[in-house]
Short mmCIF file of C-alpha atoms in Angstrom, two decimals:
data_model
loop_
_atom_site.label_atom_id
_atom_site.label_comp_id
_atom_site.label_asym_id
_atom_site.label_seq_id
_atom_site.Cartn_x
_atom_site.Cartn_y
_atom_site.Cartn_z
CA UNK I 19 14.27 19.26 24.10
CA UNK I 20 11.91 18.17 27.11
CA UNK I 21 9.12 19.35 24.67
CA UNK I 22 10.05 16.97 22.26
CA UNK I 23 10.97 14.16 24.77
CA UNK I 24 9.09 10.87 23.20
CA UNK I 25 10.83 8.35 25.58
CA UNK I 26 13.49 8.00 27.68
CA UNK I 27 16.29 9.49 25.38
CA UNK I 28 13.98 9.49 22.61
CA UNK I 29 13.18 12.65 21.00
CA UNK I 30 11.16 14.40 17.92
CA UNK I 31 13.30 15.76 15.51
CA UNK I 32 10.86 16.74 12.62
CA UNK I 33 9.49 19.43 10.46
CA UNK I 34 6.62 21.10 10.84
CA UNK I 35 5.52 22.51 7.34
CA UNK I 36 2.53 24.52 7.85
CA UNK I 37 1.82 25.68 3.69
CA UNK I 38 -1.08 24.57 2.02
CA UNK I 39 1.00 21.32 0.78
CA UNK I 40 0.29 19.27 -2.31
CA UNK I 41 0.45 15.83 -1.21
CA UNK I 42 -0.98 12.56 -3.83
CA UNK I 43 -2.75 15.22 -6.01
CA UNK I 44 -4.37 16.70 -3.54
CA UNK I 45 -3.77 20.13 -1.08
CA UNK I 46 -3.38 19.77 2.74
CA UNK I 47 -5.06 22.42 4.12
CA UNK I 48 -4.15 21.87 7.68
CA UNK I 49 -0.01 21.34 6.48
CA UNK I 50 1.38 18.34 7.36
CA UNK I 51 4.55 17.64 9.73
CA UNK I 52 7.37 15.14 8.96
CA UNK I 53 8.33 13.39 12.21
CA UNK I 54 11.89 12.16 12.47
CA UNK I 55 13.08 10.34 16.05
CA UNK I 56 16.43 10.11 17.49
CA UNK I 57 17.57 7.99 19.77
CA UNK I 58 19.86 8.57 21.99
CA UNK I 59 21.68 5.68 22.95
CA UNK I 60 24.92 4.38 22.86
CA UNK I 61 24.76 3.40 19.41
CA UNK I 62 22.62 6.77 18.57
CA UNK I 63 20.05 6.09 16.18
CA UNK I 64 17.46 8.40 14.28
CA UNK I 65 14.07 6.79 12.74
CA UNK I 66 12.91 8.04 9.05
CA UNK I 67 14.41 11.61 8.29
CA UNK I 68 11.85 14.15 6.40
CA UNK I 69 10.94 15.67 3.04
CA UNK I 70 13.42 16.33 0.66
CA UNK I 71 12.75 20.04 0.90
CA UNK I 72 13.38 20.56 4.30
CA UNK I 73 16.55 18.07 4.06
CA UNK I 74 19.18 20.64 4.91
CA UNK I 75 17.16 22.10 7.36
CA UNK I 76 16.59 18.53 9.73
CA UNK I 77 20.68 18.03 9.36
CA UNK I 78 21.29 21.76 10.89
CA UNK I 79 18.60 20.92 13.90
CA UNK I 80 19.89 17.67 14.73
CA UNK I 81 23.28 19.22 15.74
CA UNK I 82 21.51 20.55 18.70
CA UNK I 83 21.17 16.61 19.72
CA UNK I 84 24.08 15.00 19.18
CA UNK I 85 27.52 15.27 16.52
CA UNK I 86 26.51 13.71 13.31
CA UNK I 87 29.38 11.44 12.83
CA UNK I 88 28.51 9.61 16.02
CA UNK I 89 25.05 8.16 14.58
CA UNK I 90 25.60 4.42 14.20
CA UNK I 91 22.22 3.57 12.55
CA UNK I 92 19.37 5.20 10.13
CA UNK I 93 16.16 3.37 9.83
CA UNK I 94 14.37 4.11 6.76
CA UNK I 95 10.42 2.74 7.55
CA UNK I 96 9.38 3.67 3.99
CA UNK I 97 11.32 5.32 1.56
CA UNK I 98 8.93 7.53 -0.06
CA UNK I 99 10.82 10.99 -0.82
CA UNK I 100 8.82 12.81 2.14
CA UNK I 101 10.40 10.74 4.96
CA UNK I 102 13.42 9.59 3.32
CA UNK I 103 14.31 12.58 1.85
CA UNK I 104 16.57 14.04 4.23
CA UNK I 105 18.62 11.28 4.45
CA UNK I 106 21.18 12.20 1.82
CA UNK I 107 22.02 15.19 3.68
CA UNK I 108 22.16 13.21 6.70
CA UNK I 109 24.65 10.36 5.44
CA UNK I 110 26.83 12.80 3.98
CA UNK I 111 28.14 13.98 7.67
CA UNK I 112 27.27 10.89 9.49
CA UNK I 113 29.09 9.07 7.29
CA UNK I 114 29.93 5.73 9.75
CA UNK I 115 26.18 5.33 9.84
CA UNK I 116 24.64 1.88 8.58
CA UNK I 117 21.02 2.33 6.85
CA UNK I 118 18.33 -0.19 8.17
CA UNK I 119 16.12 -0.90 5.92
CA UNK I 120 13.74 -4.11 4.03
CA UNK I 121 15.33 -5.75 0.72
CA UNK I 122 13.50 -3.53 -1.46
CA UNK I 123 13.78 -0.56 0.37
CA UNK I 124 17.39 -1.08 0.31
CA UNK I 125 17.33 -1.03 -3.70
CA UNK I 126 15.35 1.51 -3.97
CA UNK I 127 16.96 4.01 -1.55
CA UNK I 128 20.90 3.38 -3.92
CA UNK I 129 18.80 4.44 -6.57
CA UNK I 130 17.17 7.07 -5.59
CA UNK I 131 19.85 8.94 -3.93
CA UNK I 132 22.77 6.92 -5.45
CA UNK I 133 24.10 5.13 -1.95
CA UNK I 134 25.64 1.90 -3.47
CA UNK I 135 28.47 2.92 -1.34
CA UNK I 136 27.20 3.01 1.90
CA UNK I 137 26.33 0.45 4.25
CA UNK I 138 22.99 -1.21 4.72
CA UNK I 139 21.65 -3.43 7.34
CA UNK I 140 18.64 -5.57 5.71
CA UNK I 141 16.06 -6.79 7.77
CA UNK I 142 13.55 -9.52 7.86
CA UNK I 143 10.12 -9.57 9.56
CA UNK I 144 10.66 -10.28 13.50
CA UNK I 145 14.53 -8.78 13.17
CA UNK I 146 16.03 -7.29 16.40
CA UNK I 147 18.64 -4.47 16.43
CA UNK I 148 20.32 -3.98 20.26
CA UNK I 149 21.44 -0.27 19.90
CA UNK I 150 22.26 -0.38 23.63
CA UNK I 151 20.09 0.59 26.02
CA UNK I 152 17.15 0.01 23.64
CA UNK I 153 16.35 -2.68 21.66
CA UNK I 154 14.35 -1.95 17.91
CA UNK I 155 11.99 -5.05 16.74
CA UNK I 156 11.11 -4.37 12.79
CA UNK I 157 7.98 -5.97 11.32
CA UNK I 158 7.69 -6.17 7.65
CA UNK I 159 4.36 -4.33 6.10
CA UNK I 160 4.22 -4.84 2.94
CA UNK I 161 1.64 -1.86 0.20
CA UNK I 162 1.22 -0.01 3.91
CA UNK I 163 0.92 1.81 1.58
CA UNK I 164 4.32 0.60 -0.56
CA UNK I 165 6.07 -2.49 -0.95
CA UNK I 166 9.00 -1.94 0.55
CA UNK I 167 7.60 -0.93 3.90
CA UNK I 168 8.57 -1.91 7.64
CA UNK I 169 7.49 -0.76 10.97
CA UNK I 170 9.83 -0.57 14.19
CA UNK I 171 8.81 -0.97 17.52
CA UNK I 172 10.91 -0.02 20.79
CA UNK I 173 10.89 -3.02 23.22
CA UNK I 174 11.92 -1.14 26.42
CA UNK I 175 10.00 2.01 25.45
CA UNK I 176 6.66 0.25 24.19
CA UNK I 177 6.52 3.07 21.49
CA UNK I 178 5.87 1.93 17.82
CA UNK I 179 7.52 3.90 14.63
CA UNK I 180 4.76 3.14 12.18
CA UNK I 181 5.62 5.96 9.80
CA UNK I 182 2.92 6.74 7.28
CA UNK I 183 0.66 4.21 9.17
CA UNK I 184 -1.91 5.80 11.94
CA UNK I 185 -0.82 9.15 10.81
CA UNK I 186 -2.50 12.59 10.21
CA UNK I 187 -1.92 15.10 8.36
CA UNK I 188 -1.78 18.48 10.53
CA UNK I 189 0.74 21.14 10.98
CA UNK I 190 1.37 21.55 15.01
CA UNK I 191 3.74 22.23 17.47
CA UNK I 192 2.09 20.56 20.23
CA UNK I 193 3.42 17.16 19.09
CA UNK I 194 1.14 14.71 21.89
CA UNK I 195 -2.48 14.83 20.71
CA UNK I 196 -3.48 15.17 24.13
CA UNK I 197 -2.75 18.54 23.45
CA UNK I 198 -4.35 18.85 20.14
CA UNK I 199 -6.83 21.69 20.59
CA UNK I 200 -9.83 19.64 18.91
CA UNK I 201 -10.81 16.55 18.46
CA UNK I 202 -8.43 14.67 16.17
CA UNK I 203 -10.76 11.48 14.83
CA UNK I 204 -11.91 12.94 11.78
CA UNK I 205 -8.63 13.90 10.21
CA UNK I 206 -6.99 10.49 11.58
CA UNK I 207 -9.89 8.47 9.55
CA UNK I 208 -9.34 11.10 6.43
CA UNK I 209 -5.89 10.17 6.60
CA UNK I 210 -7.32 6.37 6.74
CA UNK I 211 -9.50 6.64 3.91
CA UNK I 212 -6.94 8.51 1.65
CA UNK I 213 -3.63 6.83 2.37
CA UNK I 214 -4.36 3.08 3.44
CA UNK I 215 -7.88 1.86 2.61
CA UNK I 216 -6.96 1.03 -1.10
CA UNK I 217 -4.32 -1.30 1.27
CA UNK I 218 -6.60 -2.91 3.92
CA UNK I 219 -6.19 -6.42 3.53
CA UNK I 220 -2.56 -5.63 4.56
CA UNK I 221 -3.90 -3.41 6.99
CA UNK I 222 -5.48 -6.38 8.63
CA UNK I 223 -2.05 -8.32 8.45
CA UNK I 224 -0.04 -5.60 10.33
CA UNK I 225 -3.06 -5.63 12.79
CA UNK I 226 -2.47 -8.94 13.51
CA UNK I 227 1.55 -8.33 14.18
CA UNK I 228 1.34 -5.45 16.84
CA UNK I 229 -1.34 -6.75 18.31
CA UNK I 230 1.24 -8.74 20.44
CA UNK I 231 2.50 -5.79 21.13
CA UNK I 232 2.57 -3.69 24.32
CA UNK I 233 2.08 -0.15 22.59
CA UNK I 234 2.31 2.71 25.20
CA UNK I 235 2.71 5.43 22.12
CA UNK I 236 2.38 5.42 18.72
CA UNK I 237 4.76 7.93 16.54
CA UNK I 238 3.35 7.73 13.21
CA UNK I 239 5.55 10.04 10.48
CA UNK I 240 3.17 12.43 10.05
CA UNK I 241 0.87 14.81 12.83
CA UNK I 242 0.55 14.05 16.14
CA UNK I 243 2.27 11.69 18.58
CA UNK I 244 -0.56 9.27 19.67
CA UNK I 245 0.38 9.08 23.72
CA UNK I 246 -3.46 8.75 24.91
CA UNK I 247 -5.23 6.01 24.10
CA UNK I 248 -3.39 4.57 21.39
CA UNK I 249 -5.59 1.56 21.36
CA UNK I 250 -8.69 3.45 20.14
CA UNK I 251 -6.02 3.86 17.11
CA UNK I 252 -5.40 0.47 16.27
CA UNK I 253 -9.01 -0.33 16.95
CA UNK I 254 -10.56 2.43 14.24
CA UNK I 255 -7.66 0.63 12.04
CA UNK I 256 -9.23 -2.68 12.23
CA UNK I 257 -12.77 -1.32 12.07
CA UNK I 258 -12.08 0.67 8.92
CA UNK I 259 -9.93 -2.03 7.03
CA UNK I 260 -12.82 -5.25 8.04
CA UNK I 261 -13.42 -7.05 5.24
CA UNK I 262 -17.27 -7.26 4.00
CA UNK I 263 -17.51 -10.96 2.71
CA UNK I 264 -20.94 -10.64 1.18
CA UNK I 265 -19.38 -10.20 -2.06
CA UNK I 266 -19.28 -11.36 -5.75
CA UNK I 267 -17.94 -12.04 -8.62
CA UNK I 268 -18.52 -13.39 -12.34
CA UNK I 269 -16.43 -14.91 -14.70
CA UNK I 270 -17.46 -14.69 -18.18
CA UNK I 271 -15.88 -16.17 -20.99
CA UNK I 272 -15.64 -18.09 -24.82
CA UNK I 273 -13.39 -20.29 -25.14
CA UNK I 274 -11.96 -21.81 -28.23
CA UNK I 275 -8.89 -24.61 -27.37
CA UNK I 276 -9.63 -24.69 -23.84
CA UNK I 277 -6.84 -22.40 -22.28
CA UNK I 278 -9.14 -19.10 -21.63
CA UNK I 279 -10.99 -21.95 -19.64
CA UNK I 280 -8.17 -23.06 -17.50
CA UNK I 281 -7.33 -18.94 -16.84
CA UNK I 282 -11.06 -19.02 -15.27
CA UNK I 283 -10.87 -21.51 -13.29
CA UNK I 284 -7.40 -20.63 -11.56
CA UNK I 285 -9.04 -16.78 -11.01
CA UNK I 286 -12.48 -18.25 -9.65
CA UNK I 287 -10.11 -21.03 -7.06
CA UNK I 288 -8.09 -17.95 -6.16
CA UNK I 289 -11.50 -15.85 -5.49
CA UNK I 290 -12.82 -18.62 -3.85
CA UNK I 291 -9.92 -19.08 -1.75
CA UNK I 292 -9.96 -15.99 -0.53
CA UNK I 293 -13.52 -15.95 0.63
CA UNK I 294 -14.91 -14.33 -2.54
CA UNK I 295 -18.15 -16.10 -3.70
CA UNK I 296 -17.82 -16.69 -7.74
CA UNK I 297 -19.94 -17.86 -10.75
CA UNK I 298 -18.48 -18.81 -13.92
CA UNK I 299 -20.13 -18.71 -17.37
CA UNK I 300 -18.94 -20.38 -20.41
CA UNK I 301 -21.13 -18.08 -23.13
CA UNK I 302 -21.45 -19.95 -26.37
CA UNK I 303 -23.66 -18.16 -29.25
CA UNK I 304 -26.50 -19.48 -28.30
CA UNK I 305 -26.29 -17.74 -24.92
CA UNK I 306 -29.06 -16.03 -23.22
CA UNK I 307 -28.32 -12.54 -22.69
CA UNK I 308 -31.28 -12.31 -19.98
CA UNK I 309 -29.75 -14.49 -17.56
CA UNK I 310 -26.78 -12.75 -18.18
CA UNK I 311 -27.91 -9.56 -17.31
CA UNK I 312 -29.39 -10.51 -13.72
CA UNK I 313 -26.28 -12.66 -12.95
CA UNK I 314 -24.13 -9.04 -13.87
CA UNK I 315 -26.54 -6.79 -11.49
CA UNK I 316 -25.79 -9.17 -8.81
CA UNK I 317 -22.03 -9.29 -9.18
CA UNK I 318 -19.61 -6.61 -7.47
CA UNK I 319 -16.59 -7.94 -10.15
CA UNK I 320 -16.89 -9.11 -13.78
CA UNK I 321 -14.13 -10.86 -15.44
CA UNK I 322 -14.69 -10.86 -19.28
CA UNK I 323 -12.66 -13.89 -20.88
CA UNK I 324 -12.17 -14.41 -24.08
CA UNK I 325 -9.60 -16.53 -26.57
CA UNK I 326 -8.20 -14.90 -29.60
CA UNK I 327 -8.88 -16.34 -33.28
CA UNK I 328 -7.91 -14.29 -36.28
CA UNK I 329 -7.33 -10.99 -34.61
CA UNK I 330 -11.11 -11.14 -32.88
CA UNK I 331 -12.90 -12.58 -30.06
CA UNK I 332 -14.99 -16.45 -30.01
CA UNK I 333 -18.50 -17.93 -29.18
CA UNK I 334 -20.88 -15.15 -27.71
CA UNK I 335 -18.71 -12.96 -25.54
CA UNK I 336 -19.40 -9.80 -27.58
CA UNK I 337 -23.28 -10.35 -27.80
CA UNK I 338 -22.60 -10.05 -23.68
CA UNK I 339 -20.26 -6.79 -24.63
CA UNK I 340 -22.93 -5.09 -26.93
CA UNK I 341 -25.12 -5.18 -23.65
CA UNK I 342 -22.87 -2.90 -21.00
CA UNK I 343 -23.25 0.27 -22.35
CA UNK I 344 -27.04 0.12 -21.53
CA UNK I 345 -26.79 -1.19 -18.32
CA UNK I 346 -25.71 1.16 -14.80
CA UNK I 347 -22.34 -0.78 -13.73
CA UNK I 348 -21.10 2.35 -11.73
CA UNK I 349 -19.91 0.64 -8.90
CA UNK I 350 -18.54 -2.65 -10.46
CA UNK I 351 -15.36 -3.87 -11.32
CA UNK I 352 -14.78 -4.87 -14.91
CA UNK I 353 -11.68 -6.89 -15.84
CA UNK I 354 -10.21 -8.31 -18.98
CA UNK I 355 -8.68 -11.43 -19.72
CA UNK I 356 -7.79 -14.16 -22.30
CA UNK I 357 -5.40 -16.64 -24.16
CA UNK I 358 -4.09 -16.40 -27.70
CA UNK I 359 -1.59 -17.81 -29.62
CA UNK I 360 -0.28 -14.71 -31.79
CA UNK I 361 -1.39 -10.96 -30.68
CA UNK I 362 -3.88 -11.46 -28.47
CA UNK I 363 -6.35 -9.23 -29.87
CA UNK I 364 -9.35 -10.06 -28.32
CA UNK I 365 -8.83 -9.16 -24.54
CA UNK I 366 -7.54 -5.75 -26.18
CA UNK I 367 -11.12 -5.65 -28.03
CA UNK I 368 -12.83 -6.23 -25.18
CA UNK I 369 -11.17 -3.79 -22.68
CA UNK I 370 -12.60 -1.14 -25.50
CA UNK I 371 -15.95 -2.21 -25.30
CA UNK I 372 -15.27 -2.05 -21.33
CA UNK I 373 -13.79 1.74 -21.65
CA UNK I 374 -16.96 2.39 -23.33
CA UNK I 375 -19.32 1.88 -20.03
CA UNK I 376 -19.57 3.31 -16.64
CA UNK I 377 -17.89 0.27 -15.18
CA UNK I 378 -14.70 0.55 -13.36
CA UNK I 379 -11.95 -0.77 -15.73
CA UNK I 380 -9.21 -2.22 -14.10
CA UNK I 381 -6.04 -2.32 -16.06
CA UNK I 382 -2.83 -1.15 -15.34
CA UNK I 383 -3.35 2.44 -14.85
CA UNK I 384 -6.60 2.14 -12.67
CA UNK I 385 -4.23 -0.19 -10.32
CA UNK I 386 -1.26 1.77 -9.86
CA UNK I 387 -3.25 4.69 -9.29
CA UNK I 388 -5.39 2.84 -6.91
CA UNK I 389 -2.87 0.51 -4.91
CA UNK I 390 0.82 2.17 -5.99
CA UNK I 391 1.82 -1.26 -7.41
CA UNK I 392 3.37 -1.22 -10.76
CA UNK I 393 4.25 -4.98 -10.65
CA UNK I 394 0.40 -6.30 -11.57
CA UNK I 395 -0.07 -6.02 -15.57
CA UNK I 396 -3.88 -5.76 -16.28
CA UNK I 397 -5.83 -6.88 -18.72
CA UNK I 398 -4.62 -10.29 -17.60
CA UNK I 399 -2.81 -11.94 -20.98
CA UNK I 400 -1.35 -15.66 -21.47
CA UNK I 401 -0.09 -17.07 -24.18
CA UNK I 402 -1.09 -20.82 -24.95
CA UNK I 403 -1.98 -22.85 -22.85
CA UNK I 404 -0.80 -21.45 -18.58
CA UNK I 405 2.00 -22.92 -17.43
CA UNK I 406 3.37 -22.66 -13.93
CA UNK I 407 4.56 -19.15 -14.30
CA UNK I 408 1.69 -17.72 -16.22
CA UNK I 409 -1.12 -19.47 -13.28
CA UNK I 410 1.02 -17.49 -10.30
CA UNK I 411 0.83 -14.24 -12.33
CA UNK I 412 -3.24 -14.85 -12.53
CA UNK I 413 -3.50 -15.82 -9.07
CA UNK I 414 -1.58 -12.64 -8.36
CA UNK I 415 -3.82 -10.53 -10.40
CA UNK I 416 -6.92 -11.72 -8.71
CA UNK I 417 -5.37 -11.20 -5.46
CA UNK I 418 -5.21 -7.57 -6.40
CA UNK I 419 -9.07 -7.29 -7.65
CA UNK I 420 -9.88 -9.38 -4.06
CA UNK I 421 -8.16 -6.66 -2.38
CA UNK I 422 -10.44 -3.98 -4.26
CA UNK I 423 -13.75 -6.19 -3.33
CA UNK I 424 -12.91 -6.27 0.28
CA UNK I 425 -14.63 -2.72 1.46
#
């Protein structure tokens, strides 16, 4: 147990799973571990369980620590399968135990594992939970790298439960990685790149929260136990997840009643707003396809707008279409958008001539695969003319393509 000592009373109680694990389409080849914490206090809590695999496994090991039924709380970070999973098992014996978790996380965990029954404790950002002798402070951290996620932090201890954040994924039994036998860096910014750069504008807003902090040790949910220098963690973090500013985007549309207009402007204030520098192009027929083509080699996103009039697009937004396919937009973002009164054909017409270029489409796919969120519908569609509900679904849209621009 000393081996696994964390804290004062604090201990690992994880998995180490040492296969060649598939993991987000891809293979660890170094394994992974699932790092679960118990605290043993007077009100005996455990932090995040582990996969779903191994769920049987963590409830048999944690007898060695303490009798199930006594465990008062179980806080669930982030409620993906591989660090909630064990948690079924677990509130099957400790059964008196109350589930801390965010709003969301709370759904999502009765549905997954069918827990309307059992109690919850729902937390807000800055939340304190006195377990006695230790006191947990939960910060809310939103697509790190879900929705639903939180972080805890141990006052008295100074260690922070980050779960998948500042993580690596490596199979080893020497938990600290002052004991790692090499160099750890490299897999920790792997990790980085894989798991929470598509996320680092909220990277950059859970920066800002611990920052206050006084972090002694980080115990991220997966690999090693960051004991030394934990603030050349949170400094590669902030590195990694900077924002470059110098970047651009274009907003091309026709426009027939003036509502594919008004869509424009609210995504070029919400761009601008957000530090994004952004052009926007009303192309007529008579439009010069030159300019054009210079204004789209110097633009990192392109918004194609167009209205919808008997099942096809207006003015000269498909003389601008006919163009792409000839053109090298590899590392551009191309988006869709538009008004219409009935089906709304056009934005689906363009989005094919999109599909048919090297550009990077977003739509809905290309998002959730990218981000995880399946809230954002893409091509961006409004009926009419925007009202108030329709202009905070844009503006939430084009928070999502900012988010993608800020590498």
């Amino acid at each position: 147990m000393n081996d696994k000592l964390i804290a004062k009373n604090s201990y690992w109680v994880g998995y180490v799973d040492d296969r060649k694990v598939p993991f987000h389409r891809l293979t660890l080849e170094k394994g992974t571990t699932y790092n679960s914490y118990f605290l043993d206090t007077e009100k005996p809590t455990i932090i995040d369980t582990v996969d779903i695999s191994f769920g049987r496994n963590f409830v048999e090991e944690l007898k060695d620590y303490i009798e199930l039924e006594k465990i008062q709380y179980i806080v669930i970070n982030h409620v993906e399968p591989d660090h909630s999973g064990g948690l079924p098992a677990l509130i099957n014996k400790a059964k008196q135990a109350t589930i801390v978790t965010t709003e969301l996380g709370a759904e999502e965990l009765k549905e997954m594992y069918k827990l309307h029954h059992k109690k919850f404790m729902i937390i807000k950002d800055g939340d304190t939970l006195d377990i006695g002798g230790k006191t947990l402070k939960f910060f809310e951290t939103p697509f790190l790298h879900t929705e639903e996620t939180m972080i805890t932090y141990s006052v008295e201890d100074k260690v922070l439960y980050p779960c998948d954040i500042f993580s690596t994924h490596i199979a080893t039994d020497k938990l600290f990685n002052d004991l790692a036998p090499e160099d750890i860096t490299e897999d920790f910014k792997v990790y980085y790149s894989l798991i929470m750069h598509p996320h680092r504008p909220y990277v950059q807003d859970m920066i800002e929260k611990i920052r206050k902090l006084d972090i002694d040790i980080i115990a991220p949910s997966h690999g090693y136990v960051l004991r030394d220098k934990p603030k050349k963690y949170i400094d590669l973090y902030d590195e990694m997840s900077k924002p470059n500013k110098d970047k651009n985007a274009l907003i091309l549309f026709s426009t027939m009643t003036g509502n594919t207009k008004r869509i424009s402007k609210h995504i070029a204030e919400e761009l601008e707003l957000q530090g994004i520098k952004t052009e926007m192009m009303n192309i007529k027929e008579n439009v010069d396809i030159d300019d054009v083509k210079e204004k789209i080699k110097s633009s990192d996103a392109i918004f194609f707008g167009s209205s919808t009039r008997y099942a096809d697009m207006v003015g000269g937004i498909e003389k601008v279409l006919k163009i792409l396919k000839y053109m090298n937009l590899e590392e551009k973002l191309g988006i869709a958008f538009g008004s219409y009164g009935w089906s709304g054909e056009a934005v689906e017409v363009i989005k094919d001539y999109l599909q048919d270029t090297n550009i990077k489409l977003v739509d809905s796919s290309y998002v959730i695969k990218t981000t995880g969120m399946d809230n954002i519908k893409f091509p961006i569609r409004v009926k009419f003319n925007p009202d108030k509900e329709n202009i905070e679904e844009v503006k939430a849209s084009t928070r999502v393509i900012k988010d993608m621009l800020v590498s």
